[in-house]
mmCIF file of C-alpha atoms and ligand atoms in Angstrom:
data_model
loop_
_atom_site.group_PDB
_atom_site.id
_atom_site.type_symbol
_atom_site.label_atom_id
_atom_site.label_comp_id
_atom_site.label_asym_id
_atom_site.label_seq_id
_atom_site.Cartn_x
_atom_site.Cartn_y
_atom_site.Cartn_z
ATOM 1 C CA MET A 4 136.999 108.217 88.211
ATOM 2 C CA TYR A 5 135.527 104.999 86.866
ATOM 3 C CA PRO A 6 134.258 104.174 83.366
ATOM 4 C CA PHE A 7 130.547 104.280 82.581
ATOM 5 C CA SER A 8 128.578 104.481 79.372
ATOM 6 C CA PHE A 9 126.202 107.276 78.449
ATOM 7 C CA THR A 10 123.375 107.111 75.954
ATOM 8 C CA LYS A 11 120.682 109.605 74.998
ATOM 9 C CA ALA A 12 117.202 108.223 74.364
ATOM 10 C CA ALA A 13 115.354 109.862 71.462
ATOM 11 C CA THR A 14 112.102 107.996 72.127
ATOM 12 C CA THR A 15 110.342 106.396 75.060
ATOM 13 C CA ARG A 16 110.873 102.998 73.464
ATOM 14 C CA GLU A 17 114.623 103.590 73.283
ATOM 15 C CA ALA A 18 114.656 104.654 76.920
ATOM 16 C CA LEU A 19 112.738 101.577 78.041
ATOM 17 C CA ASN A 20 115.024 99.284 76.068
ATOM 18 C CA ALA A 21 118.074 100.823 77.715
ATOM 19 C CA GLY A 22 116.351 100.710 81.134
ATOM 20 C CA ARG A 23 115.489 97.047 80.648
ATOM 21 C CA ASN A 24 119.194 96.359 80.194
ATOM 22 C CA GLY A 25 120.110 97.979 83.497
ATOM 23 C CA GLY A 26 120.543 101.624 82.445
ATOM 24 C CA ARG A 27 119.906 104.349 85.032
ATOM 25 C CA TYR A 28 117.669 107.165 83.849
ATOM 26 C CA ILE A 29 119.010 110.684 84.204
ATOM 27 C CA ALA A 30 117.465 114.068 83.351
ATOM 28 C CA GLY A 31 118.418 117.105 85.477
ATOM 29 C CA GLY A 32 121.097 114.984 87.162
ATOM 30 C CA THR A 33 121.161 117.189 90.252
ATOM 31 C CA THR A 34 121.356 114.268 92.675
ATOM 32 C CA LEU A 35 122.830 111.417 90.675
ATOM 33 C CA VAL A 36 125.777 113.393 89.287
ATOM 34 C CA ASP A 37 126.698 114.555 92.797
ATOM 35 C CA LEU A 38 126.516 111.075 94.256
ATOM 36 C CA THR A 39 128.469 109.601 91.362
ATOM 37 C CA ARG A 40 131.215 112.202 91.777
ATOM 38 C CA GLU A 41 131.420 111.300 95.441
ATOM 39 C CA THR A 42 131.609 107.586 94.534
ATOM 40 C CA VAL A 43 128.485 106.914 96.578
ATOM 41 C CA GLU A 44 126.717 105.687 93.425
ATOM 42 C CA TRP A 45 128.315 103.617 90.668
ATOM 43 C CA PRO A 46 125.957 103.581 87.663
ATOM 44 C CA GLU A 47 127.365 101.538 84.783
ATOM 45 C CA THR A 48 125.053 102.992 82.149
ATOM 46 C CA LEU A 49 123.342 106.372 82.193
ATOM 47 C CA VAL A 50 120.342 106.903 79.940
ATOM 48 C CA ASP A 51 119.604 110.559 79.292
ATOM 49 C CA ILE A 52 115.818 110.907 79.006
ATOM 50 C CA SER A 53 115.657 114.694 78.804
ATOM 51 C CA ASP A 54 114.387 114.672 75.179
ATOM 52 C CA LEU A 55 111.297 112.583 75.974
ATOM 53 C CA PRO A 56 107.900 114.305 75.620
ATOM 54 C CA LEU A 57 107.155 114.489 79.351
ATOM 55 C CA ARG A 58 107.282 118.264 79.835
ATOM 56 C CA GLU A 59 103.630 119.245 80.027
ATOM 57 C CA ILE A 60 101.313 120.195 82.853
ATOM 58 C CA THR A 61 97.737 119.383 81.885
ATOM 59 C CA VAL A 62 94.310 119.318 83.475
ATOM 60 C CA THR A 63 92.945 115.766 83.684
ATOM 61 C CA GLU A 64 89.472 114.724 82.541
ATOM 62 C CA ARG A 65 88.364 114.623 86.159
ATOM 63 C CA GLY A 66 89.684 118.127 86.838
ATOM 64 C CA GLY A 67 92.946 117.178 88.561
ATOM 65 C CA LEU A 68 96.457 118.056 87.384
ATOM 66 C CA ARG A 69 98.995 115.911 85.604
ATOM 67 C CA ILE A 70 102.582 117.105 85.896
ATOM 68 C CA GLY A 71 104.970 115.529 83.379
ATOM 69 C CA ALA A 72 107.999 113.875 84.935
ATOM 70 C CA LEU A 73 110.433 116.129 83.046
ATOM 71 C CA VAL A 74 108.826 119.439 84.009
ATOM 72 C CA SER A 75 111.404 121.276 86.079
ATOM 73 C CA MET A 76 110.774 122.291 89.668
ATOM 74 C CA ALA A 77 110.954 125.964 88.606
ATOM 75 C CA GLU A 78 108.476 125.512 85.735
ATOM 76 C CA THR A 79 106.077 123.664 88.003
ATOM 77 C CA ALA A 80 106.256 126.363 90.677
ATOM 78 C CA ALA A 81 105.662 129.092 88.073
ATOM 79 C CA ASN A 82 102.776 127.348 86.311
ATOM 80 C CA ARG A 83 99.572 129.383 86.592
ATOM 81 C CA LYS A 84 97.313 126.361 87.042
ATOM 82 C CA VAL A 85 99.529 124.972 89.823
ATOM 83 C CA ARG A 86 99.677 128.341 91.571
ATOM 84 C CA THR A 87 95.935 128.925 91.459
ATOM 85 C CA THR A 88 94.665 125.425 92.219
ATOM 86 C CA TYR A 89 97.372 123.945 94.466
ATOM 87 C CA PRO A 90 99.525 126.752 95.924
ATOM 88 C CA VAL A 91 100.876 124.205 98.410
ATOM 89 C CA ILE A 92 102.813 122.626 95.519
ATOM 90 C CA ALA A 93 104.257 125.921 94.293
ATOM 91 C CA GLU A 94 105.216 126.999 97.817
ATOM 92 C CA SER A 95 106.889 123.693 98.642
ATOM 93 C CA LEU A 96 108.989 123.943 95.473
ATOM 94 C CA GLU A 97 109.970 127.563 96.047
ATOM 95 C CA LEU A 98 111.221 126.672 99.525
ATOM 96 C CA SER A 99 113.400 123.868 98.127
ATOM 97 C CA VAL A 100 117.117 123.948 97.296
ATOM 98 C CA SER A 101 118.382 126.911 95.226
ATOM 99 C CA ALA A 102 117.016 128.706 92.156
ATOM 100 C CA GLN A 103 119.771 127.152 90.026
ATOM 101 C CA LEU A 104 118.892 123.633 91.122
ATOM 102 C CA ARG A 105 115.166 124.264 90.688
ATOM 103 C CA ASN A 106 115.879 125.214 87.056
ATOM 104 C CA MET A 107 117.657 121.914 86.432
ATOM 105 C CA ALA A 108 115.877 119.388 88.635
ATOM 106 C CA THR A 109 112.726 117.665 87.394
ATOM 107 C CA ILE A 110 109.615 116.529 89.225
ATOM 108 C CA GLY A 111 110.358 112.883 88.388
ATOM 109 C CA GLY A 112 113.910 113.223 89.652
ATOM 110 C CA ASN A 113 112.743 114.964 92.787
ATOM 111 C CA ILE A 114 110.626 112.023 93.896
ATOM 112 C CA MET A 115 113.374 109.580 92.887
ATOM 113 C CA GLN A 116 116.098 111.288 94.941
ATOM 114 C CA ARG A 117 117.761 109.190 97.609
ATOM 115 C CA THR A 118 116.557 109.380 101.199
ATOM 116 C CA ARG A 119 119.864 110.137 102.816
ATOM 117 C CA CYS A 120 121.812 111.695 105.625
ATOM 118 C CA THR A 121 125.345 113.098 105.816
ATOM 119 C CA TYR A 122 126.724 109.654 106.728
ATOM 120 C CA PHE A 123 125.299 108.269 103.476
ATOM 121 C CA ARG A 124 127.548 110.637 101.548
ATOM 122 C CA ASP A 125 130.583 109.813 103.703
ATOM 123 C CA VAL A 126 131.975 106.645 102.173
ATOM 124 C CA THR A 127 134.081 105.984 105.294
ATOM 125 C CA ALA A 128 130.969 105.756 107.549
ATOM 126 C CA ALA A 129 128.757 102.713 108.115
ATOM 127 C CA CYS A 130 125.497 103.086 106.201
ATOM 128 C CA ASN A 131 122.975 100.337 105.544
ATOM 129 C CA LYS A 132 121.473 102.363 102.747
ATOM 130 C CA ARG A 133 124.738 102.757 100.824
ATOM 131 C CA GLU A 134 126.118 99.352 101.792
ATOM 132 C CA PRO A 135 123.447 96.946 103.113
ATOM 133 C CA GLY A 136 124.469 95.203 106.330
ATOM 134 C CA SER A 137 127.251 97.653 107.225
ATOM 135 C CA GLY A 138 125.362 99.379 110.076
ATOM 136 C CA CYS A 139 124.013 102.873 110.650
ATOM 137 C CA ALA A 140 126.469 105.530 111.819
ATOM 138 C CA ALA A 141 123.622 107.950 112.519
ATOM 139 C CA ARG A 142 122.126 105.865 115.325
ATOM 140 C CA GLU A 143 125.042 106.594 117.655
ATOM 141 C CA GLY A 144 126.312 109.632 115.777
ATOM 142 C CA PHE A 145 124.960 113.143 115.358
ATOM 143 C CA ASN A 146 121.279 112.689 114.550
ATOM 144 C CA ARG A 147 119.675 116.101 115.002
ATOM 145 C CA MET A 148 118.286 116.200 111.435
ATOM 146 C CA HIS A 149 117.056 112.615 111.426
ATOM 147 C CA ALA A 150 113.612 111.066 111.435
ATOM 148 C CA VAL A 151 111.373 110.384 114.420
ATOM 149 C CA LEU A 152 108.592 108.625 112.503
ATOM 150 C CA GLY A 153 108.712 105.550 110.294
ATOM 151 C CA THR A 154 112.245 104.669 111.348
ATOM 152 C CA SER A 155 113.727 101.191 111.609
ATOM 153 C CA TYR A 156 116.781 99.799 113.304
ATOM 154 C CA ALA A 157 118.457 99.813 109.896
ATOM 155 C CA CYS A 158 117.916 103.487 108.950
ATOM 156 C CA VAL A 159 116.660 106.763 110.451
ATOM 157 C CA ALA A 160 117.216 109.174 107.545
ATOM 158 C CA THR A 161 114.486 111.693 106.690
ATOM 159 C CA HIS A 162 113.027 111.958 103.234
ATOM 160 C CA PRO A 163 114.522 115.165 101.769
ATOM 161 C CA SER A 164 111.860 116.369 99.334
ATOM 162 C CA ASP A 165 109.492 119.257 100.097
ATOM 163 C CA VAL A 166 107.181 118.800 97.133
ATOM 164 C CA ALA A 167 106.772 115.129 98.061
ATOM 165 C CA VAL A 168 105.164 116.327 101.302
ATOM 166 C CA ALA A 169 102.644 118.333 99.268
ATOM 167 C CA PHE A 170 102.032 115.314 97.000
ATOM 168 C CA ALA A 171 101.480 113.097 100.046
ATOM 169 C CA ALA A 172 99.032 115.569 101.580
ATOM 170 C CA LEU A 173 97.050 115.877 98.320
ATOM 171 C CA GLU A 174 97.026 112.095 97.798
ATOM 172 C CA ALA A 175 98.752 112.258 94.435
ATOM 173 C CA SER A 176 99.666 109.227 92.370
ATOM 174 C CA VAL A 177 102.653 108.360 90.211
ATOM 175 C CA HIS A 178 102.335 107.190 86.600
ATOM 176 C CA LEU A 179 104.910 104.595 85.597
ATOM 177 C CA LEU A 180 105.731 103.034 82.256
ATOM 178 C CA GLY A 181 107.764 99.857 82.054
ATOM 179 C CA PRO A 182 108.383 96.668 80.110
ATOM 180 C CA ASP A 183 105.010 95.342 81.354
ATOM 181 C CA GLY A 184 103.044 98.464 80.393
ATOM 182 C CA GLU A 185 101.622 101.393 82.330
ATOM 183 C CA ARG A 186 100.518 101.517 85.938
ATOM 184 C CA GLN A 187 99.528 104.149 88.492
ATOM 185 C CA VAL A 188 100.798 103.929 92.076
ATOM 186 C CA PRO A 189 99.269 105.946 94.956
ATOM 187 C CA PHE A 190 101.897 108.286 96.360
ATOM 188 C CA ALA A 191 101.430 106.694 99.776
ATOM 189 C CA ASP A 192 102.723 103.415 98.317
ATOM 190 C CA PHE A 193 105.389 104.904 96.067
ATOM 191 C CA LEU A 194 107.945 105.921 98.689
ATOM 192 C CA LEU A 195 108.996 103.028 100.929
ATOM 193 C CA ARG A 196 109.809 103.061 104.617
ATOM 194 C CA PRO A 197 113.287 101.658 105.327
ATOM 195 C CA GLY A 198 112.350 98.503 107.270
ATOM 196 C CA SER A 199 115.203 96.038 106.892
ATOM 197 C CA THR A 200 115.942 97.140 103.293
ATOM 198 C CA PRO A 201 116.713 100.878 103.442
ATOM 199 C CA ASP A 202 118.537 100.642 100.118
ATOM 200 C CA ARG A 203 115.115 100.193 98.455
ATOM 201 C CA GLU A 204 113.326 103.547 98.495
ATOM 202 C CA GLN A 205 110.710 103.630 95.736
ATOM 203 C CA ALA A 206 108.180 101.103 94.449
ATOM 204 C CA VAL A 207 109.692 101.242 90.973
ATOM 205 C CA ARG A 208 110.254 97.985 89.119
ATOM 206 C CA PRO A 209 113.415 97.378 87.069
ATOM 207 C CA GLY A 210 113.346 99.407 83.864
ATOM 208 C CA GLU A 211 110.280 101.464 84.817
ATOM 209 C CA LEU A 212 110.157 105.131 83.962
ATOM 210 C CA ILE A 213 108.137 107.792 85.780
ATOM 211 C CA THR A 214 105.992 109.607 83.237
ATOM 212 C CA ALA A 215 103.923 111.931 85.461
ATOM 213 C CA VAL A 216 102.602 112.793 88.887
ATOM 214 C CA GLU A 217 98.833 113.226 89.042
ATOM 215 C CA ILE A 218 97.044 115.357 91.606
ATOM 216 C CA PRO A 219 93.399 114.396 92.026
ATOM 217 C CA ALA A 220 90.616 116.954 91.736
ATOM 218 C CA LEU A 221 89.597 118.240 95.130
ATOM 219 C CA PRO A 222 86.461 120.155 96.053
ATOM 220 C CA ARG A 223 86.548 123.928 95.624
ATOM 221 C CA PRO A 224 87.223 126.341 97.145
ATOM 222 C CA LEU A 225 90.430 124.807 98.432
ATOM 223 C CA LYS A 226 92.960 126.810 100.418
ATOM 224 C CA SER A 227 96.410 125.349 100.761
ATOM 225 C CA GLY A 228 99.975 126.194 101.706
ATOM 226 C CA TYR A 229 103.349 124.906 102.864
ATOM 227 C CA LEU A 230 105.389 125.905 105.902
ATOM 228 C CA LYS A 231 109.024 124.891 106.296
ATOM 229 C CA VAL A 232 111.035 125.296 109.499
ATOM 230 C CA ARG A 233 114.807 125.104 108.996
ATOM 231 C CA ASP A 234 118.071 126.307 110.436
ATOM 232 C CA ARG A 235 118.580 128.967 107.750
ATOM 233 C CA GLN A 236 116.217 130.577 105.293
ATOM 234 C CA SER A 237 117.584 129.113 102.059
ATOM 235 C CA TYR A 238 119.194 125.983 100.691
ATOM 236 C CA GLU A 239 118.506 123.890 103.759
ATOM 237 C CA PHE A 240 116.531 120.746 104.539
ATOM 238 C CA ALA A 241 113.485 120.982 106.773
ATOM 239 C CA LEU A 242 113.694 120.356 110.487
ATOM 240 C CA THR A 243 109.926 120.130 110.228
ATOM 241 C CA SER A 244 107.409 121.154 107.598
ATOM 242 C CA ALA A 245 103.664 121.031 107.063
ATOM 243 C CA ALA A 246 101.568 120.840 103.888
ATOM 244 C CA VAL A 247 97.933 121.732 104.526
ATOM 245 C CA ALA A 248 94.858 121.942 102.258
ATOM 246 C CA LEU A 249 91.394 122.750 103.595
ATOM 247 C CA HIS A 250 87.982 122.879 101.945
ATOM 248 C CA VAL A 251 85.495 124.863 103.994
ATOM 249 C CA ARG A 252 81.833 125.100 102.988
ATOM 250 C CA GLY A 253 78.930 126.440 104.995
ATOM 251 C CA GLY A 254 81.325 127.411 107.786
ATOM 252 C CA VAL A 255 82.452 123.804 108.305
ATOM 253 C CA ILE A 256 85.665 122.014 107.254
ATOM 254 C CA ARG A 257 84.563 119.380 104.747
ATOM 255 C CA GLU A 258 87.978 118.190 103.538
ATOM 256 C CA ALA A 259 91.366 118.325 105.244
ATOM 257 C CA LYS A 260 94.635 117.140 103.704
ATOM 258 C CA VAL A 261 97.678 117.346 105.956
ATOM 259 C CA ALA A 262 101.199 115.904 105.769
ATOM 260 C CA ALA A 263 104.517 116.641 107.467
ATOM 261 C CA GLY A 264 108.117 116.702 106.283
ATOM 262 C CA GLY A 265 111.502 116.644 108.001
ATOM 263 C CA VAL A 266 110.289 114.121 110.551
ATOM 264 C CA GLY A 267 109.623 110.876 108.691
ATOM 265 C CA THR A 268 111.569 108.405 106.631
ATOM 266 C CA VAL A 269 108.891 109.176 104.041
ATOM 267 C CA PRO A 270 106.596 112.239 103.774
ATOM 268 C CA TRP A 271 104.316 111.735 106.751
ATOM 269 C CA LYS A 272 100.584 111.848 106.144
ATOM 270 C CA LEU A 273 98.634 112.880 109.250
ATOM 271 C CA PRO A 274 95.215 111.145 109.135
ATOM 272 C CA ALA A 275 94.537 111.692 112.855
ATOM 273 C CA VAL A 276 94.939 115.452 112.373
ATOM 274 C CA GLU A 277 92.717 115.359 109.284
ATOM 275 C CA GLN A 278 89.985 113.433 111.094
ATOM 276 C CA HIS A 279 90.059 115.870 113.990
ATOM 277 C CA LEU A 280 89.418 118.763 111.580
ATOM 278 C CA ILE A 281 86.686 117.338 109.354
ATOM 279 C CA GLY A 282 83.192 118.394 110.389
ATOM 280 C CA GLU A 283 84.473 121.158 112.677
ATOM 281 C CA ARG A 284 84.193 124.929 112.401
ATOM 282 C CA PRO A 285 87.533 126.624 111.611
ATOM 283 C CA LEU A 286 87.770 128.451 114.906
ATOM 284 C CA GLU A 287 90.878 129.417 116.821
ATOM 285 C CA ALA A 288 90.557 126.670 119.436
ATOM 286 C CA LEU A 289 90.561 123.926 116.815
ATOM 287 C CA TRP A 290 94.091 124.200 115.440
ATOM 288 C CA ALA A 291 96.129 123.316 118.520
ATOM 289 C CA ALA A 292 93.825 120.427 119.416
ATOM 290 C CA ALA A 293 94.144 118.936 115.921
ATOM 291 C CA ALA A 294 97.903 119.561 115.680
ATOM 292 C CA ALA A 295 98.472 117.852 119.033
ATOM 293 C CA LYS A 296 97.958 114.570 117.183
ATOM 294 C CA ALA A 297 100.694 115.253 114.613
ATOM 295 C CA ALA A 298 103.594 113.633 116.464
ATOM 296 C CA GLU A 299 101.723 110.558 117.692
ATOM 297 C CA GLY A 300 104.038 107.557 117.614
ATOM 298 C CA ALA A 301 107.223 109.635 117.319
ATOM 299 C CA ARG A 302 110.437 107.992 118.520
ATOM 300 C CA PRO A 303 113.110 110.675 118.892
ATOM 301 C CA LEU A 304 116.827 109.991 118.859
ATOM 302 C CA ARG A 305 119.461 111.478 121.149
ATOM 303 C CA HIS A 306 119.840 114.813 119.351
ATOM 304 C CA ASN A 307 116.355 115.419 117.962
ATOM 305 C CA ARG A 308 114.126 115.213 121.030
ATOM 306 C CA PHE A 309 112.841 118.664 120.091
ATOM 307 C CA LYS A 310 111.222 117.413 116.890
ATOM 308 C CA PRO A 311 107.839 116.099 118.134
ATOM 309 C CA GLU A 312 107.025 119.405 119.849
ATOM 310 C CA LEU A 313 108.333 121.404 116.889
ATOM 311 C CA LEU A 314 106.227 119.274 114.564
ATOM 312 C CA ASN A 315 103.062 119.943 116.557
ATOM 313 C CA ARG A 316 103.761 123.666 116.517
ATOM 314 C CA THR A 317 104.564 123.700 112.801
ATOM 315 C CA VAL A 318 101.303 121.929 111.954
ATOM 316 C CA GLU A 319 99.319 124.176 114.293
ATOM 317 C CA ARG A 320 100.774 127.316 112.758
ATOM 318 C CA GLN A 321 100.120 126.180 109.196
ATOM 319 C CA LEU A 322 96.553 125.104 110.016
ATOM 320 C CA ARG A 323 95.972 128.570 111.445
ATOM 321 C CA ILE A 324 97.484 130.250 108.352
ATOM 322 C CA VAL A 325 95.488 128.179 105.851
ATOM 323 C CA GLY A 326 92.366 128.098 108.014
ATOM 324 C CA GLY A 327 92.289 131.875 108.108
ATOM 325 C CA THR A 328 92.509 132.678 111.802
ATOM 326 C CA LYS A 329 96.180 133.649 112.019
HETATM 327 FE FE1 SF4 B 421 122.749 105.418 106.252
HETATM 328 FE FE2 SF4 B 421 120.195 105.706 106.887
HETATM 329 FE FE3 SF4 B 421 121.943 105.363 108.823
HETATM 330 FE FE4 SF4 B 421 121.967 107.656 107.415
HETATM 331 S S1 SF4 B 421 120.345 106.948 108.755
HETATM 332 S S2 SF4 B 421 123.731 106.391 108.011
HETATM 333 S S3 SF4 B 421 121.295 106.933 105.391
HETATM 334 S S4 SF4 B 421 121.447 103.876 107.213
#
């Protein structure tokens, strides 16, 4: 055990003041408490933000959705507006972790969770993410679960979140509030690939607080859904996953939003698959041809050579399910 201080912020201003002085924000605590117990993380000051007024899901002026950072995963999945307009979000949440954790964990915390592998949690193993410059035990170790896209020599861990895959597919953005005011960051720029600094995972500036995730309005009707392939049917990370949203009008696909999980160091948007779909009729022959582009650029490791093929098949199956020809 090591000493740390704990403070509860009653207002956003109080939270920002504490954050400016190096405090770490905590709400559900489902990741940070674990990592602190395991001495992987050593926060000196924890700032409890769970009383801040960030618990609403609202429709934006442009017809999109704004999900407050402190809305729990369970509340988000159960929300009627989320379920009817973006079922891909609800499904991705319901396939995540356990019911108990979904009740505690927040949307803001979910997208702030560490990109990690089992070696990250093992303080006796080399891990550039936990201890920059120490090496990466996963490269020569057991790397079946690891990433095949967006990797670097420094780190090959997959991003763990399911709902982040849905956010990436839907081209969401993250609202941040900090000492310099408010800003909105496209989701594609929010989560960072490891490069040579795998310890830096989100484009959050010191003291900034996530206030909401915004999903843009998309043309209607929009069919969407999430498929997760994993070793067991609950409480398990994805080997591969696919978030798909399709807008079909006049018998032609007009909009296609596709992203993959379990394969990238960040949720992996699939623009080549999307481009293959747009302008085409949603017929049986289309899905496999589009999905064949999903794993382009993949660089498997020793134990996960199966992932590119599994990714293609996962995307194909979910395109077929959402596209209506299953
Ligand atoms: Fe650490 Fe990343 Fe290597 Fe895992 S893959 S051991 S998180 S550096």
